[in-house]
Amino acid sequence: MTTQFTITRPDDWHLHLRDGDALNTTVAFTAQQFQRAIVMPNLAQPIINAELALAYRQRILNSTPDGSNFQPLMVVYLTDNTSPDDIKQASKSEHIVAAKLYPAGATTNSSNGVTDIDRLAPVLEAMQSHGLLLLVHAEVTDSDVDIFDREQVFIDKHLYAIRRDFPKLRIVLEHATTQQAIQFVEENDNTAATLTPQHLLFNRNDLLAGGIRPHNYCLPILKRETHRKTLIKAATSGSPKFFLGTDSAPHATHAKESLCGCAGCFTAHAAIELYAEIFETENALDKLEGFSSFYGADFYGLPRNNSTITLIKKQWQAPSYYSFGEQTLTPFRQETPLNWEIQR
Ligand code: DOR
Ligand code: ZN
């Protein structure tokens, strides 16, 4: 039985750090595990251009603990008003590597997102030619589409067309949750997906059966077990198209345990430990390093990291909550001890 192993230091290819005081909590959790992270731009005032992205990057660096050389990688938030010139300007900075497509209204702070994807063509053209990746929140927002079907409908309605029209554009289907998403990624070149701990560990029963569990609520919503099994297979397959992206998305405890609770699971306190548990259950610990530390960097065209981390088989219990400025933050999967611990 493996009780300890060492891997190249991983990167988180999908992360929410928030802004202001929250950075004092969030950045340290991620910096203690990951070398780099793709930082999502869906702040209350979204990061819609290079200038805002670079200023936000500086605020994150200012909150990075002493001695850490954590590197935030920045993303521009696409709106109906994004221009090809915005893309060109963003691509000039080595710190900005992608743009994020949020369909307007799909999730947290997405009201400034894109309302008409068909009108995005000149922007996508510019991204393709300047080498900026397209990161997609792949869900339609139509109120008549069932929440459990929103990902597959988005893929059918929009993603195949974008893929066909911009064949060289590198696309990451973020937080894939369905068999249809996995199939789309497998079928197409220049296409990858991130997979979150919550979608690999849990199905929709863990959200809704026997009582509603708001800390397991995220978007896209947890799906049925057959989809989870497909995601597990993709993650542990050794395919370079699937890599780690936690989608760690902190919301204060009271905002999740509420009449209308926010979507997002906070996993950064134990991210690599959660993935280690998933891969161990599948007898695939030997595939964890590729998924966590190689394939994302390769897809983004960035160098792999040089340093390492060591994981030790040891049970530990996350606290019921962490302090989060004046508020608290409830960690994901808090109720069960974790089986792996990062060596510090
Ligand atoms: O669950 C989610 N939370 N999904 C998202 O797409 C956004 C995120 C957030 O920012 O809270
Ligand atoms: Zn996200």
PDB file of C-alpha atoms in Angstrom, residues 269 316-322 329-331 334:
ATOM      1  CA  HIS A 269      -7.842  23.968   1.893  1.00  0.00           C
ATOM      2  CA  TRP A 316      -6.832  14.662   9.373  1.00  0.00           C
ATOM      3  CA  GLN A 317      -9.969  16.598   9.929  1.00  0.00           C
ATOM      4  CA  ALA A 318     -10.588  19.983   8.378  1.00  0.00           C
ATOM      5  CA  PRO A 319     -12.036  22.492  10.858  1.00  0.00           C
ATOM      6  CA  SER A 320     -15.778  23.225  10.755  1.00  0.00           C
ATOM      7  CA  TYR A 321     -14.930  26.627   9.388  1.00  0.00           C
ATOM      8  CA  TYR A 322     -12.066  28.958   8.587  1.00  0.00           C
ATOM      9  CA  LEU A 329     -15.872  29.891   5.274  1.00  0.00           C
ATOM     10  CA  THR A 330     -17.050  26.287   5.438  1.00  0.00           C
ATOM     11  CA  PRO A 331     -14.697  23.869   3.720  1.00  0.00           C
ATOM     12  CA  GLN A 334     -15.780  18.918   6.056  1.00  0.00           C
TER      13      GLN A 334
END
